mmCIF file of C-alpha atoms in Angstrom:
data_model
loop_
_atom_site.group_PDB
_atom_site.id
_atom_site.type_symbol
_atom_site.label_atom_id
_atom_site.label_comp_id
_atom_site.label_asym_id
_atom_site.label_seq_id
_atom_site.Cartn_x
_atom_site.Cartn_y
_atom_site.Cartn_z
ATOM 1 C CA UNK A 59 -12.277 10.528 16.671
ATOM 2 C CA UNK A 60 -12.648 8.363 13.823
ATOM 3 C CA UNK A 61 -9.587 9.745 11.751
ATOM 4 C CA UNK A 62 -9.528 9.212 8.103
ATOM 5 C CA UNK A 63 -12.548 7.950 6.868
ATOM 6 C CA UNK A 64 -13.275 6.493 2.968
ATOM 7 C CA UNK A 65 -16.110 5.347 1.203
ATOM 8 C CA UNK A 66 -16.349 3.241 -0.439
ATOM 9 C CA UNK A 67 -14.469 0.196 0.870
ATOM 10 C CA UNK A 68 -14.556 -1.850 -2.602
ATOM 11 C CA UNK A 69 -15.957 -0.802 -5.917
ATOM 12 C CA UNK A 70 -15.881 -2.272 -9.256
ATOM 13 C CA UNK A 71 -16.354 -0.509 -12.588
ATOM 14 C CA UNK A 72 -16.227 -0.973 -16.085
ATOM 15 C CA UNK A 73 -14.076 0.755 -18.521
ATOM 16 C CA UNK A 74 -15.029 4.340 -19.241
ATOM 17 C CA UNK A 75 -17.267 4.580 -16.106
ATOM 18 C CA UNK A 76 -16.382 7.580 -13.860
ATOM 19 C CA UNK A 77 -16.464 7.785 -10.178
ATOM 20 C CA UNK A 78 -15.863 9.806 -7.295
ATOM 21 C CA UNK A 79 -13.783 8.457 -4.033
ATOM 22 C CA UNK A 80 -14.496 10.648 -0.728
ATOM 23 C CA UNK A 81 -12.159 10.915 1.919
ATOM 24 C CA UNK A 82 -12.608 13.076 5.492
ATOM 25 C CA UNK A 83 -10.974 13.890 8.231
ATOM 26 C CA UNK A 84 -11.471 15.296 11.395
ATOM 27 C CA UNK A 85 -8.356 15.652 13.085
ATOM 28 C CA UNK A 86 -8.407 19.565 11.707
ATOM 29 C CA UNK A 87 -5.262 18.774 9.350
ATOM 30 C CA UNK A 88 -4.542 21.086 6.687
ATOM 31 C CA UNK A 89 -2.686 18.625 4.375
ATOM 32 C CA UNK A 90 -4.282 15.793 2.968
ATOM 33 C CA UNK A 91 -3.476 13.370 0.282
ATOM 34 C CA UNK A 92 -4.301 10.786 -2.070
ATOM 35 C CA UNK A 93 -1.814 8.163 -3.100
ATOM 36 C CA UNK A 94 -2.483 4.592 -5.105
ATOM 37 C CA UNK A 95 -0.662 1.209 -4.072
ATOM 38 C CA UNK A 96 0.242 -1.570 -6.774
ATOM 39 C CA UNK A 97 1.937 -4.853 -6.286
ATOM 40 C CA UNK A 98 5.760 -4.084 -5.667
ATOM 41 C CA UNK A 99 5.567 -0.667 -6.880
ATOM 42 C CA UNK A 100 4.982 0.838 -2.884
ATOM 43 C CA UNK A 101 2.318 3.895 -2.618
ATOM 44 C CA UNK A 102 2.588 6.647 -5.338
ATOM 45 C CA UNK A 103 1.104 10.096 -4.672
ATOM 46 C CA UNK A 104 -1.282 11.336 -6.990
ATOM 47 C CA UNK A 105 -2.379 14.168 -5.862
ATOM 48 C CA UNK A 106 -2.245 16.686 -2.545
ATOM 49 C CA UNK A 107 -3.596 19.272 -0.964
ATOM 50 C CA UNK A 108 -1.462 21.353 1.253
ATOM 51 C CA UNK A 109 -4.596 23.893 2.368
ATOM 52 C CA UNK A 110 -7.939 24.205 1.599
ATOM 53 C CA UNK A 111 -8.595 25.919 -1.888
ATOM 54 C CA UNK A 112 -5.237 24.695 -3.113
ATOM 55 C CA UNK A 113 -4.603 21.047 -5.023
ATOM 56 C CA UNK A 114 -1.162 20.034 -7.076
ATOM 57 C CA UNK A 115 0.223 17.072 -8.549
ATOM 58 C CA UNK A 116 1.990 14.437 -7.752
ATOM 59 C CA UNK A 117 4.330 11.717 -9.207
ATOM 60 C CA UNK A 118 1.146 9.684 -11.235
ATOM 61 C CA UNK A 119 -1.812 12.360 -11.525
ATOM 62 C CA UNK A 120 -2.596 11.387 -15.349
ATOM 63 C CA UNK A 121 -6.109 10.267 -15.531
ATOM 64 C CA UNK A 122 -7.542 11.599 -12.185
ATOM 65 C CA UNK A 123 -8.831 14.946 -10.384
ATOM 66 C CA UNK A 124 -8.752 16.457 -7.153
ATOM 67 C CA UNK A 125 -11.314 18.229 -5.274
ATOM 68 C CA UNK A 126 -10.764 19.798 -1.800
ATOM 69 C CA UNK A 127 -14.228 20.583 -0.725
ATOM 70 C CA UNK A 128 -13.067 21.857 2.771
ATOM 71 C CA UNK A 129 -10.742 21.743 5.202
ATOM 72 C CA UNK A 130 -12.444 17.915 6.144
ATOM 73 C CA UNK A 131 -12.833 16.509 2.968
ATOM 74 C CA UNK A 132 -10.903 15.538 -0.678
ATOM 75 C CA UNK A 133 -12.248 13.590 -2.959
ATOM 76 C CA UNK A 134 -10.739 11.896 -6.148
ATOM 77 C CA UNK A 135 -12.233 11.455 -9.606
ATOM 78 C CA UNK A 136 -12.023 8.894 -12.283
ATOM 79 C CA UNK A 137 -13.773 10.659 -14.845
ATOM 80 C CA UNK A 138 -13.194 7.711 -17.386
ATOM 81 C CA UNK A 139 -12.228 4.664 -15.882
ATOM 82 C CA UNK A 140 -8.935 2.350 -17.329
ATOM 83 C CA UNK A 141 -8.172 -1.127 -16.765
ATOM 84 C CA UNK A 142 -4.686 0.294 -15.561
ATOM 85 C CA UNK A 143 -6.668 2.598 -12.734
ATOM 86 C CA UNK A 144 -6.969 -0.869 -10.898
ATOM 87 C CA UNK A 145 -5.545 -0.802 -7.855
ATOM 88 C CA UNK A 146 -5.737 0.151 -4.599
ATOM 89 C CA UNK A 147 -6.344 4.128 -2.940
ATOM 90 C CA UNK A 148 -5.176 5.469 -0.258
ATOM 91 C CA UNK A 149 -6.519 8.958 1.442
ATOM 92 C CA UNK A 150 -3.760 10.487 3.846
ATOM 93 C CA UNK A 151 -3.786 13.577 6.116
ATOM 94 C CA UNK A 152 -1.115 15.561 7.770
ATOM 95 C CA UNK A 153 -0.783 18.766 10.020
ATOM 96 C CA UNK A 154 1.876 21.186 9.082
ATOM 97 C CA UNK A 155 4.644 21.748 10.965
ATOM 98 C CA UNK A 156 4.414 18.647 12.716
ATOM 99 C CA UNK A 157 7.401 16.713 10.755
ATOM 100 C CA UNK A 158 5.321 15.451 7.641
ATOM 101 C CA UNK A 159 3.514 12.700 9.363
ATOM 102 C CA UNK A 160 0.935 11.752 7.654
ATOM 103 C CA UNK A 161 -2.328 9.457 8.938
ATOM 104 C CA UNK A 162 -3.975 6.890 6.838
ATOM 105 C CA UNK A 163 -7.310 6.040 5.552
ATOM 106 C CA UNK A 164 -8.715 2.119 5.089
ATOM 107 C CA UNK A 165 -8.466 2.261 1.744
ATOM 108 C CA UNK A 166 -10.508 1.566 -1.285
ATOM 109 C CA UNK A 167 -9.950 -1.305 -3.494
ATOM 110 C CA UNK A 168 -10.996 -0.292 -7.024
ATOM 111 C CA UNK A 169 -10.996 -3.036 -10.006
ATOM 112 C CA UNK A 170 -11.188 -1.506 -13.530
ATOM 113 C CA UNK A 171 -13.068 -4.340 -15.785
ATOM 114 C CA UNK B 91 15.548 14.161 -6.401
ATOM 115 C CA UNK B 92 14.299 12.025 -3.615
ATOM 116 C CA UNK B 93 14.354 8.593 -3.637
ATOM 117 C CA UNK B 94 14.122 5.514 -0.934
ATOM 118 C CA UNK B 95 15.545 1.687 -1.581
ATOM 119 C CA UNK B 96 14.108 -0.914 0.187
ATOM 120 C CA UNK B 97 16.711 -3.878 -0.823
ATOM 121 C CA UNK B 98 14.588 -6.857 0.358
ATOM 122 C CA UNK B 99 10.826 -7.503 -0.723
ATOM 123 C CA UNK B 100 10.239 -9.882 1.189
ATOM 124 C CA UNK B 101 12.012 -11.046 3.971
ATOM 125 C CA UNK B 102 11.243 -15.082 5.936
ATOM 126 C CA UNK B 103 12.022 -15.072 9.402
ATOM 127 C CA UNK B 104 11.460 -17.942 12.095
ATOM 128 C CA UNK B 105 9.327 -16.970 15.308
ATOM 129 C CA UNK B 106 11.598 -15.391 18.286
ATOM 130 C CA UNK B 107 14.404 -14.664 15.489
ATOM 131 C CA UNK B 108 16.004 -11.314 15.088
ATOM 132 C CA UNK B 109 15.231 -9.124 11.717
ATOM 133 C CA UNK B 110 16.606 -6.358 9.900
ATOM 134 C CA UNK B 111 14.769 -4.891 7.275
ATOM 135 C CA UNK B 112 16.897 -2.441 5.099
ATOM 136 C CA UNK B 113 16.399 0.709 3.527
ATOM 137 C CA UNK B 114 18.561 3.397 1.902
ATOM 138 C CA UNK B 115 17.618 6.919 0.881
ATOM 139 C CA UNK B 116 19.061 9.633 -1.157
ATOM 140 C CA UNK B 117 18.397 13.431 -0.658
ATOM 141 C CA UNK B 118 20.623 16.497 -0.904
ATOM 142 C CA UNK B 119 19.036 17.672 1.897
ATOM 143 C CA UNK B 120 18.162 17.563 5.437
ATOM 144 C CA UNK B 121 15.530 14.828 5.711
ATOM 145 C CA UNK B 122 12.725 13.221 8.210
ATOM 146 C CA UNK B 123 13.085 9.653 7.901
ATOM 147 C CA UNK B 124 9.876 7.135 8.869
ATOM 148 C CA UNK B 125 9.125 3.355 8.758
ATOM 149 C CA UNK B 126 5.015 3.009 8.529
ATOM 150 C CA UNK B 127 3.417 -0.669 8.901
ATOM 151 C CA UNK B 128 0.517 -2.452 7.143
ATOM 152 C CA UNK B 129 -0.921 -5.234 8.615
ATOM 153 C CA UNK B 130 -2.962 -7.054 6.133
ATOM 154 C CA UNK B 131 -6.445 -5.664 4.394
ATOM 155 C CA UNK B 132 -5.584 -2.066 6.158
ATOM 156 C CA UNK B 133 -4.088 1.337 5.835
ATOM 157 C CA UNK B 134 -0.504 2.102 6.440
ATOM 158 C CA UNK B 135 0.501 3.261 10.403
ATOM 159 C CA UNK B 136 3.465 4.678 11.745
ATOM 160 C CA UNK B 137 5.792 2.504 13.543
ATOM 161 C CA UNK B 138 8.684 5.196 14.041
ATOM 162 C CA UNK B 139 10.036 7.886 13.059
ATOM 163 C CA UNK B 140 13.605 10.317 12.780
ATOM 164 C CA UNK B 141 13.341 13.873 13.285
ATOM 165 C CA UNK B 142 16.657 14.997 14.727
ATOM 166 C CA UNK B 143 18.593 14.455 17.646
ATOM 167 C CA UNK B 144 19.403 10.520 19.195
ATOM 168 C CA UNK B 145 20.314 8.915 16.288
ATOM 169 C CA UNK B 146 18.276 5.712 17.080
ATOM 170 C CA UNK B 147 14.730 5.557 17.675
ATOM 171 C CA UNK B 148 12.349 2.951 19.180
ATOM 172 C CA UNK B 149 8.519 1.954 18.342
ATOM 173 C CA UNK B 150 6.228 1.067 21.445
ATOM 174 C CA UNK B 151 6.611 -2.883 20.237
ATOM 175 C CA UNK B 152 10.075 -3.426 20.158
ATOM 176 C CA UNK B 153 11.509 -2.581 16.922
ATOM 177 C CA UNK B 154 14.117 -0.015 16.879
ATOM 178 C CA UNK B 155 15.771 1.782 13.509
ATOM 179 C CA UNK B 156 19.032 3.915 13.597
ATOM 180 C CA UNK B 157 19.728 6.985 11.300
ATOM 181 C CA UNK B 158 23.085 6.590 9.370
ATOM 182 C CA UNK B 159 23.769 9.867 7.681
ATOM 183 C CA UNK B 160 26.910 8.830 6.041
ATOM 184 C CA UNK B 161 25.736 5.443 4.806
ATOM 185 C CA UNK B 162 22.241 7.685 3.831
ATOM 186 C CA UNK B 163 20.642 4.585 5.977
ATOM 187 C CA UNK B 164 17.854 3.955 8.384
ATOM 188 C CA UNK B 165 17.463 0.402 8.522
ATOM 189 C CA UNK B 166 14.494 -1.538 11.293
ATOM 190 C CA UNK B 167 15.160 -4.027 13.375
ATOM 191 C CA UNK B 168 13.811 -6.419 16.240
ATOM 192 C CA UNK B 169 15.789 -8.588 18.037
ATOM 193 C CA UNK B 170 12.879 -10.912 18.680
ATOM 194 C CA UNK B 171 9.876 -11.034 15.798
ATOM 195 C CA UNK B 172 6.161 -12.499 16.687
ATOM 196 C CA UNK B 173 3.741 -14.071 14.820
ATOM 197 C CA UNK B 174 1.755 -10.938 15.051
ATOM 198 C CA UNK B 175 4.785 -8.785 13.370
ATOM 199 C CA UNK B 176 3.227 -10.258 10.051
ATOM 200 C CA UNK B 177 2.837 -7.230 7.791
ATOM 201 C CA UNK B 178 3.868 -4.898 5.219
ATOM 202 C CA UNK B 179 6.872 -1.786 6.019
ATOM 203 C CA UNK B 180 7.547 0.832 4.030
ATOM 204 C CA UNK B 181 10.614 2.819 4.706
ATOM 205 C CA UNK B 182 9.613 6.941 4.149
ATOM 206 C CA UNK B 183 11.733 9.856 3.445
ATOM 207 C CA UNK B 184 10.905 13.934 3.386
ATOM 208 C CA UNK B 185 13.032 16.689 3.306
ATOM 209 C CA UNK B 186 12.815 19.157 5.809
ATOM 210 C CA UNK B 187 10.257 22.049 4.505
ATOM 211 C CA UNK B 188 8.233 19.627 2.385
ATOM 212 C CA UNK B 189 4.511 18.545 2.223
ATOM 213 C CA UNK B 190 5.566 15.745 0.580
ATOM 214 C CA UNK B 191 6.721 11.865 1.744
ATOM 215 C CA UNK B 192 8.434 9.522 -0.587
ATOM 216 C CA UNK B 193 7.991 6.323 0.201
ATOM 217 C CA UNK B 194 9.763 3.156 -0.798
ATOM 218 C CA UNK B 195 8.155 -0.170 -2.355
ATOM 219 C CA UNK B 196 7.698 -1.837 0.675
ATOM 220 C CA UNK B 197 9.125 -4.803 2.517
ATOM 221 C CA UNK B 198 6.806 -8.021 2.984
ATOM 222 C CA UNK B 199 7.781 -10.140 7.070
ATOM 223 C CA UNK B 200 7.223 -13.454 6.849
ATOM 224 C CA UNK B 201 6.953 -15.169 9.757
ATOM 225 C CA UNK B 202 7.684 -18.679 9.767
ATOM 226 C CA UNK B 203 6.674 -20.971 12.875
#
């Protein structure tokens, strides 16, 4: 099982590009998640996913969208890139019912120029 | 509302020392509490975790954190740290029922030889 997988592992844009961050998983959770993590600030949801077909915010959503393509996949937009999207995402997946643990992705570290 | 304190953000400790890393939560509710680990350049893992029942609970490398409901606590410790104890925790709350984990801002180990 490989778990949470993300692509990509680094990427660097300039302001006002768009992009699209893919996550997976294939440990047939229903919850999955997509949080970003800044310098002394800990990780900050931005937006979940508690079943397929169904996406909601979370505590910093401004500036991003959600897709939940399946019950494997979620991806995460940028649609127009800000210096202050710099930072680095993380791509989470739970199973409900099982206590709210939650199993991480690598990451991607995204730099905003 | 939810919210978790992690008092220290970064903590120096020498090799074979003990450690406590703190972390205080507030809810209204009943809550899961978890400590997850990141060891540099990777995603977050969890180390342990509080459910219900035995109010302490034990990771498979020594470290060991015990639920305080009337203090609203769940600090970590290890009596002995290693070298390879070098990371990043993050103390984790969720109330019982929710999708959702809040975590804190993260505690940095230094270990000094």
């Amino acid at each position: 099982n490989a778990g949470v997988t993300q692509t990509p592992k680094f990427q660097v844009l300039k302001t006002g590009q768009s992009m699209t961050l893919q996550c997976a998983q294939d440990m047939n959770h229903n919850s999955m998640y997509w949080y970003r993590q800044d310098p002394g600030m800990g990780l900050r949801l931005i937006y979940y996913s508690a079943s397929e077909g169904t996406t909601d915010k979370g505590e910093v959503p401004n500036g991003y969208n959600v897709s939940r393509l399946n019950k494997r996949e979620f991806s995460l937009r940028l649609e127009s890139a800000a210096p202050s999207q710099t930072s680095v995402y993380f791509c989470a997946s739970g199973r409900q019912g099982a206590f709210n643990e939650q199993f991480f992705g690598p990451g991607t570290r995204l730099t905003v120029l | 509302a939810q919210s978790v304190t992690q008092l220290d953000s970064q903590v120096p400790v020498f090799e074979e020392a003990p450690v406590e890393l703190r972390c205080n939560y507030s809810s209204s509710v009943s809550v899961y509490l978890f400590w997850y680990v990141q060891y540099p350049n990777q995603g977050l893992q969890l180390l342990l975790k509080y459910l219900s029942g035995s109010t302490l609970v034990e990771s498979i490398n020594g470290f060991e954190a015990e639920f305080n409901k009337s203090q609203t606590s769940f600090h970590l410790r290890k009596p002995s740290v290693h070298i390879s104890d070098t990371a990043e925790y993050f103390c984790a709350v969720s109330d019982v029922g929710d999708d959702k984990i809040i975590f804190g801002k993260g505690t940095r180990l230094h270990i000094l030889p």
